[in-house]
Amino acid sequence: MPELPEVEALRGFLDEHLVGRVVERVLPLAVSVLKTYDPPPTALEGLTAGSTARHGKFLALRIGDLYLVTHLARAGWLHWRDAFPAQPPRPGKGPLALRVVLEEGGGFDLTEAGTQKRLAVYVVRDPQEVPGIARLGPDPLAEGFDRDAFAALLAGERRQIKGVLRDQAVIAGIGNAYSDEILHAARVSPFKLAASFDGDQVTHLYEAVQDTLRTAVERAHGVAAGKLKAEKKSGLRVHGRAGEPCPVCGDTVRSVSFADSSLQYCPTCQTGGKPLADRRLSRLLK
């Protein structure tokens, strides 16, 4: 799933390639992709693209006085095209969900792999009309998001810190992968209760949030849209690396599975050498 660093890189890529271009056609090609109907996507045709904004993991492309907003979800992606085939695509065929064609050629496709269709596109007059954007918590890289603001989010939270970091209504833009990376950098168990952090632990975790995300943003800066997934994976130290040695201590990275996701962690770095209980695996062994 694209998270804050990748979406920020896509924002920069679109600003470089899209601003000043005129939209010729917008073609929704999957039944599930379009979440709004007024204005219709055809209202974007003939309008000039402006700058793109990022709201958490949402991209908001300004086109004329409207916005084309997308959330790429778990398996969605944006593919820039310098040219399209002469024959228009057939709706409902393959992963293609939406195509934006520009005057003088080129544009981009939004695609989604897999059977769970969660990629979402909205055409709105204001990004705040999108429910997912309206409920977002603060952006962790915003200028005013300091250590005290972070501490205030954790205060009173009786949930595990892994879930708090992933909750978009608490803090915007962090998903499964970077929450694993942040907790590894901070040497914190993903199951630790957020409200149990003392002052020094809050500071250390805040610094891990900043360092992890800013490093990932810098690494992704200027990378072509088609190469961002590989760039993200190459920079991860524990997420998606179960069974491999931890790059810090050499212990084996372990995984905990849930219904539709999993987390990865290093026992030595994060849990005092003790493996966390994997309840789903335990049930299978009974």
Short mmCIF file of C-alpha atoms in Angstrom, two decimals, residues 3-278:
data_model
loop_
_atom_site.label_atom_id
_atom_site.label_comp_id
_atom_site.label_asym_id
_atom_site.label_seq_id
_atom_site.Cartn_x
_atom_site.Cartn_y
_atom_site.Cartn_z
CA GLU A 3 1.91 5.44 2.34
CA LEU A 4 2.92 9.02 3.08
CA PRO A 5 6.42 8.91 1.48
CA GLU A 6 5.25 7.28 -1.76
CA VAL A 7 2.17 9.48 -2.05
CA GLU A 8 4.34 12.54 -1.44
CA ALA A 9 6.66 11.38 -4.23
CA LEU A 10 3.67 10.89 -6.54
CA ARG A 11 2.50 14.39 -5.66
CA GLY A 12 5.87 15.82 -6.70
CA PHE A 13 5.92 13.70 -9.85
CA LEU A 14 2.47 14.94 -10.90
CA ASP A 15 3.39 18.55 -10.20
CA GLU A 16 6.33 18.12 -12.55
CA HIS A 17 4.43 16.35 -15.33
CA LEU A 18 0.83 17.54 -15.08
CA VAL A 19 0.70 21.23 -14.17
CA GLY A 20 -0.42 23.38 -17.09
CA ARG A 21 -1.68 20.44 -19.15
CA VAL A 22 -5.29 20.33 -20.38
CA VAL A 23 -7.43 17.28 -19.62
CA GLU A 24 -8.99 15.86 -22.76
CA ARG A 25 -10.89 12.86 -21.38
CA VAL A 26 -11.54 11.13 -18.06
CA LEU A 27 -12.55 7.49 -18.45
CA PRO A 28 -13.79 5.55 -15.42
CA LEU A 29 -13.29 1.90 -16.38
CA ALA A 30 -14.19 0.00 -13.22
CA VAL A 31 -17.68 0.11 -11.73
CA SER A 32 -16.40 0.45 -8.17
CA VAL A 33 -13.82 3.21 -8.63
CA LEU A 34 -15.93 6.39 -8.81
CA LYS A 35 -17.40 7.41 -5.44
CA THR A 36 -19.11 10.66 -6.50
CA TYR A 37 -21.42 11.61 -9.36
CA ASP A 38 -21.86 15.40 -9.02
CA PRO A 39 -19.82 16.90 -10.58
CA PRO A 40 -19.41 14.09 -13.12
CA PRO A 41 -15.89 13.18 -14.28
CA THR A 42 -16.69 14.72 -17.67
CA ALA A 43 -16.73 18.11 -15.90
CA LEU A 44 -12.92 17.90 -15.77
CA GLU A 45 -12.59 17.69 -19.54
CA GLY A 46 -11.23 20.85 -21.14
CA LEU A 47 -9.86 22.18 -17.84
CA THR A 48 -6.22 22.92 -17.05
CA ALA A 49 -4.40 21.01 -14.30
CA GLY A 50 -2.89 22.91 -11.42
CA SER A 51 -0.77 21.73 -8.51
CA THR A 52 -1.38 18.49 -6.63
CA ALA A 53 -1.82 18.29 -2.85
CA ARG A 54 -1.35 15.37 -0.49
CA HIS A 55 -3.77 14.74 2.37
CA GLY A 56 -2.43 11.79 4.36
CA LYS A 57 -2.52 8.98 1.78
CA PHE A 58 -4.93 10.86 -0.53
CA LEU A 59 -3.84 12.72 -3.68
CA ALA A 60 -5.89 15.77 -4.68
CA LEU A 61 -5.25 16.91 -8.25
CA ARG A 62 -6.52 20.41 -8.89
CA ILE A 63 -8.09 20.61 -12.36
CA GLY A 64 -9.65 23.96 -13.13
CA ASP A 65 -11.81 24.80 -10.12
CA LEU A 66 -12.42 21.13 -9.32
CA TYR A 67 -10.37 18.35 -7.72
CA LEU A 68 -9.79 14.78 -8.81
CA VAL A 69 -9.06 13.02 -5.51
CA THR A 70 -7.81 9.46 -5.27
CA HIS A 71 -6.93 6.99 -2.56
CA LEU A 72 -4.85 4.13 -3.96
CA ALA A 73 -5.78 1.75 -1.11
CA ARG A 74 -3.84 -1.49 -0.73
CA ALA A 75 -3.31 -2.57 -4.33
CA GLY A 76 -3.81 0.59 -6.39
CA TRP A 77 -1.19 2.50 -8.31
CA LEU A 78 -0.70 5.43 -10.68
CA HIS A 79 1.06 4.80 -13.99
CA TRP A 80 2.21 7.72 -16.13
CA ARG A 81 1.89 7.20 -19.87
CA ASP A 82 3.67 9.26 -22.51
CA ALA A 83 1.21 7.89 -25.08
CA PHE A 84 -1.87 5.65 -25.18
CA PRO A 85 -2.91 3.04 -27.76
CA ALA A 86 -5.24 4.33 -30.44
CA GLN A 87 -7.94 1.87 -29.42
CA PRO A 88 -9.78 2.91 -26.22
CA PRO A 89 -9.70 0.47 -23.29
CA ARG A 90 -12.64 -1.83 -22.58
CA PRO A 91 -14.38 -1.24 -19.24
CA GLY A 92 -14.14 -4.04 -16.71
CA LYS A 93 -11.14 -5.72 -18.29
CA GLY A 94 -8.02 -6.26 -16.20
CA PRO A 95 -6.68 -3.99 -13.45
CA LEU A 96 -7.35 -0.67 -15.22
CA ALA A 97 -9.73 1.44 -13.12
CA LEU A 98 -9.53 4.99 -14.53
CA ARG A 99 -7.69 6.75 -17.34
CA VAL A 100 -6.95 10.47 -17.66
CA VAL A 101 -5.99 11.51 -21.19
CA LEU A 102 -4.30 14.86 -21.79
CA GLU A 103 -4.40 17.05 -24.87
CA GLU A 104 -1.29 16.57 -27.04
CA GLY A 105 -1.04 12.99 -25.79
CA GLY A 106 -0.13 11.09 -22.65
CA GLY A 107 -1.69 11.08 -19.22
CA PHE A 108 -2.02 8.48 -16.51
CA ASP A 109 -3.83 5.31 -15.55
CA LEU A 110 -5.05 4.27 -12.13
CA THR A 111 -4.91 0.50 -11.72
CA GLU A 112 -5.79 -1.96 -8.97
CA ALA A 113 -4.60 -5.54 -8.67
CA GLY A 114 -6.43 -8.35 -6.89
CA THR A 115 -10.08 -9.09 -6.26
CA GLN A 116 -10.71 -6.63 -3.41
CA LYS A 117 -11.54 -3.36 -5.13
CA ARG A 118 -10.87 -0.50 -2.72
CA LEU A 119 -9.26 2.10 -4.96
CA ALA A 120 -11.41 5.23 -4.74
CA VAL A 121 -11.77 8.29 -6.96
CA TYR A 122 -13.79 11.42 -6.17
CA VAL A 123 -14.56 14.52 -8.25
CA VAL A 124 -15.26 17.37 -5.80
CA ARG A 125 -15.17 21.12 -5.47
CA ASP A 126 -13.20 20.93 -2.21
CA PRO A 127 -11.05 18.03 -0.95
CA GLN A 128 -12.72 18.35 2.45
CA GLU A 129 -15.90 16.98 0.83
CA VAL A 130 -14.18 13.57 0.76
CA PRO A 131 -15.12 11.82 4.03
CA GLY A 132 -11.72 10.18 4.42
CA ILE A 133 -9.96 13.53 4.16
CA ALA A 134 -12.38 15.32 6.48
CA ARG A 135 -11.64 12.88 9.31
CA LEU A 136 -7.83 12.88 8.98
CA GLY A 137 -5.67 13.60 11.98
CA PRO A 138 -2.61 15.89 11.73
CA ASP A 139 0.11 15.27 9.18
CA PRO A 140 3.27 14.08 10.98
CA LEU A 141 5.49 16.13 8.66
CA ALA A 142 3.50 19.34 9.03
CA GLU A 143 5.47 22.30 10.37
CA GLY A 144 3.43 22.57 13.58
CA PHE A 145 3.51 18.87 14.44
CA ASP A 146 6.05 18.88 17.28
CA ARG A 147 6.83 16.50 20.13
CA ASP A 148 4.13 17.97 22.39
CA ALA A 149 1.46 17.63 19.69
CA PHE A 150 2.46 13.98 19.30
CA ALA A 151 2.35 13.42 23.06
CA ALA A 152 -1.18 14.84 23.17
CA LEU A 153 -2.32 12.25 20.61
CA LEU A 154 -0.99 9.39 22.73
CA ALA A 155 -2.33 10.63 26.05
CA GLY A 156 -5.26 8.51 27.22
CA GLU A 157 -4.97 6.05 24.29
CA ARG A 158 -5.54 2.57 25.73
CA ARG A 159 -4.86 0.90 22.40
CA GLN A 160 -1.67 -0.77 21.23
CA ILE A 161 0.75 1.68 19.67
CA LYS A 162 0.80 -0.16 16.34
CA GLY A 163 -2.92 0.46 15.88
CA VAL A 164 -2.67 4.08 17.02
CA LEU A 165 0.04 4.88 14.49
CA ARG A 166 -2.06 3.35 11.70
CA ASP A 167 -5.28 5.15 12.67
CA GLN A 168 -5.72 7.89 10.06
CA ALA A 169 -8.04 9.84 12.36
CA VAL A 170 -5.19 10.10 14.89
CA ILE A 171 -2.23 10.73 12.58
CA ALA A 172 -2.41 10.89 8.79
CA GLY A 173 -0.33 8.96 6.30
CA ILE A 174 1.30 6.11 8.26
CA GLY A 175 0.28 2.60 7.26
CA ASN A 176 1.30 -0.95 8.02
CA ALA A 177 4.82 -0.83 6.60
CA TYR A 178 6.07 2.42 8.08
CA SER A 179 4.48 1.77 11.46
CA ASP A 180 6.61 -1.41 11.61
CA GLU A 181 9.68 0.58 10.60
CA ILE A 182 9.02 3.36 13.13
CA LEU A 183 8.53 0.93 16.01
CA HIS A 184 11.68 -0.95 15.08
CA ALA A 185 13.68 2.28 14.96
CA ALA A 186 12.26 3.29 18.36
CA ARG A 187 12.90 -0.22 19.78
CA VAL A 188 9.27 -0.45 20.90
CA SER A 189 6.93 -3.44 20.98
CA PRO A 190 3.96 -3.02 18.60
CA PHE A 191 1.73 -4.28 21.43
CA LYS A 192 2.77 -1.63 23.96
CA LEU A 193 -0.15 0.54 25.08
CA ALA A 194 0.12 4.08 23.75
CA ALA A 195 -0.88 5.67 27.07
CA SER A 196 1.90 3.82 28.92
CA PHE A 197 4.76 5.77 27.31
CA ASP A 198 6.70 8.00 29.69
CA GLY A 199 8.13 11.34 28.60
CA ASP A 200 11.44 10.02 27.30
CA GLN A 201 9.72 7.19 25.43
CA VAL A 202 7.34 9.65 23.75
CA THR A 203 10.31 11.75 22.67
CA HIS A 204 12.16 8.74 21.29
CA LEU A 205 9.10 7.53 19.39
CA TYR A 206 8.43 11.01 17.99
CA GLU A 207 12.01 11.19 16.73
CA ALA A 208 11.61 7.75 15.12
CA VAL A 209 8.43 8.94 13.34
CA GLN A 210 10.22 12.00 11.99
CA ASP A 211 13.46 10.26 11.01
CA THR A 212 11.76 7.26 9.38
CA LEU A 213 9.29 9.28 7.31
CA ARG A 214 11.67 12.06 6.32
CA THR A 215 14.33 9.58 5.25
CA ALA A 216 11.77 7.68 3.16
CA VAL A 217 10.52 10.92 1.57
CA GLU A 218 14.07 11.94 0.67
CA ARG A 219 14.79 8.50 -0.75
CA ALA A 220 11.64 8.56 -2.90
CA HIS A 221 12.12 12.15 -4.10
CA GLY A 222 12.58 12.29 -7.85
CA VAL A 223 11.98 8.56 -8.34
CA ALA A 224 9.75 7.84 -11.33
CA ALA A 225 6.23 6.71 -10.43
CA GLY A 226 6.79 3.25 -11.87
CA LYS A 227 9.83 2.61 -9.65
CA LEU A 228 8.47 3.83 -6.31
CA LYS A 229 7.23 0.42 -5.13
CA ALA A 230 10.64 -1.16 -5.55
CA GLU A 231 12.30 1.84 -3.90
CA LYS A 232 10.02 1.54 -0.89
CA LYS A 233 10.71 -2.17 -0.45
CA SER A 234 14.47 -1.72 -0.74
CA GLY A 235 14.51 0.72 2.17
CA LEU A 236 12.48 -1.36 4.65
CA ARG A 237 14.42 -3.03 7.47
CA VAL A 238 11.79 -5.27 9.09
CA HIS A 239 8.46 -4.94 7.28
CA GLY A 240 8.01 -7.75 4.78
CA ARG A 241 11.27 -9.36 5.92
CA ALA A 242 10.08 -12.14 8.25
CA GLY A 243 12.72 -14.87 8.50
CA GLU A 244 15.56 -12.54 7.53
CA PRO A 245 18.20 -11.24 9.97
CA CYS A 246 17.57 -7.91 11.65
CA PRO A 247 20.02 -5.37 10.16
CA VAL A 248 20.66 -3.94 13.64
CA CYS A 249 21.24 -6.99 15.86
CA GLY A 250 21.14 -10.04 13.58
CA ASP A 251 18.18 -11.71 15.31
CA THR A 252 15.52 -13.25 13.06
CA VAL A 253 12.70 -10.89 12.09
CA ARG A 254 9.37 -12.39 13.13
CA SER A 255 5.77 -11.86 12.05
CA VAL A 256 2.35 -11.72 13.68
CA SER A 257 -0.60 -12.44 11.38
CA PHE A 258 -4.08 -10.96 11.52
CA ALA A 259 -7.20 -11.51 9.42
CA ASP A 260 -6.07 -9.40 6.48
CA SER A 261 -2.59 -8.13 7.36
CA SER A 262 0.55 -8.89 9.35
CA LEU A 263 3.21 -7.02 11.25
CA GLN A 264 6.94 -7.68 11.44
CA TYR A 265 9.31 -6.95 14.33
CA CYS A 266 12.66 -7.90 15.85
CA PRO A 267 12.38 -9.67 19.24
CA THR A 268 15.83 -8.56 20.42
CA CYS A 269 15.38 -4.92 19.44
CA GLN A 270 11.73 -4.53 20.44
CA THR A 271 10.39 -7.13 22.87
CA GLY A 272 13.24 -8.09 25.16
CA GLY A 273 13.97 -11.21 23.13
CA LYS A 274 10.47 -12.66 23.60
CA PRO A 275 8.42 -13.59 20.52
CA LEU A 276 4.95 -12.07 20.39
CA ALA A 277 1.96 -14.42 20.35
CA ASP A 278 0.60 -15.08 16.88
#
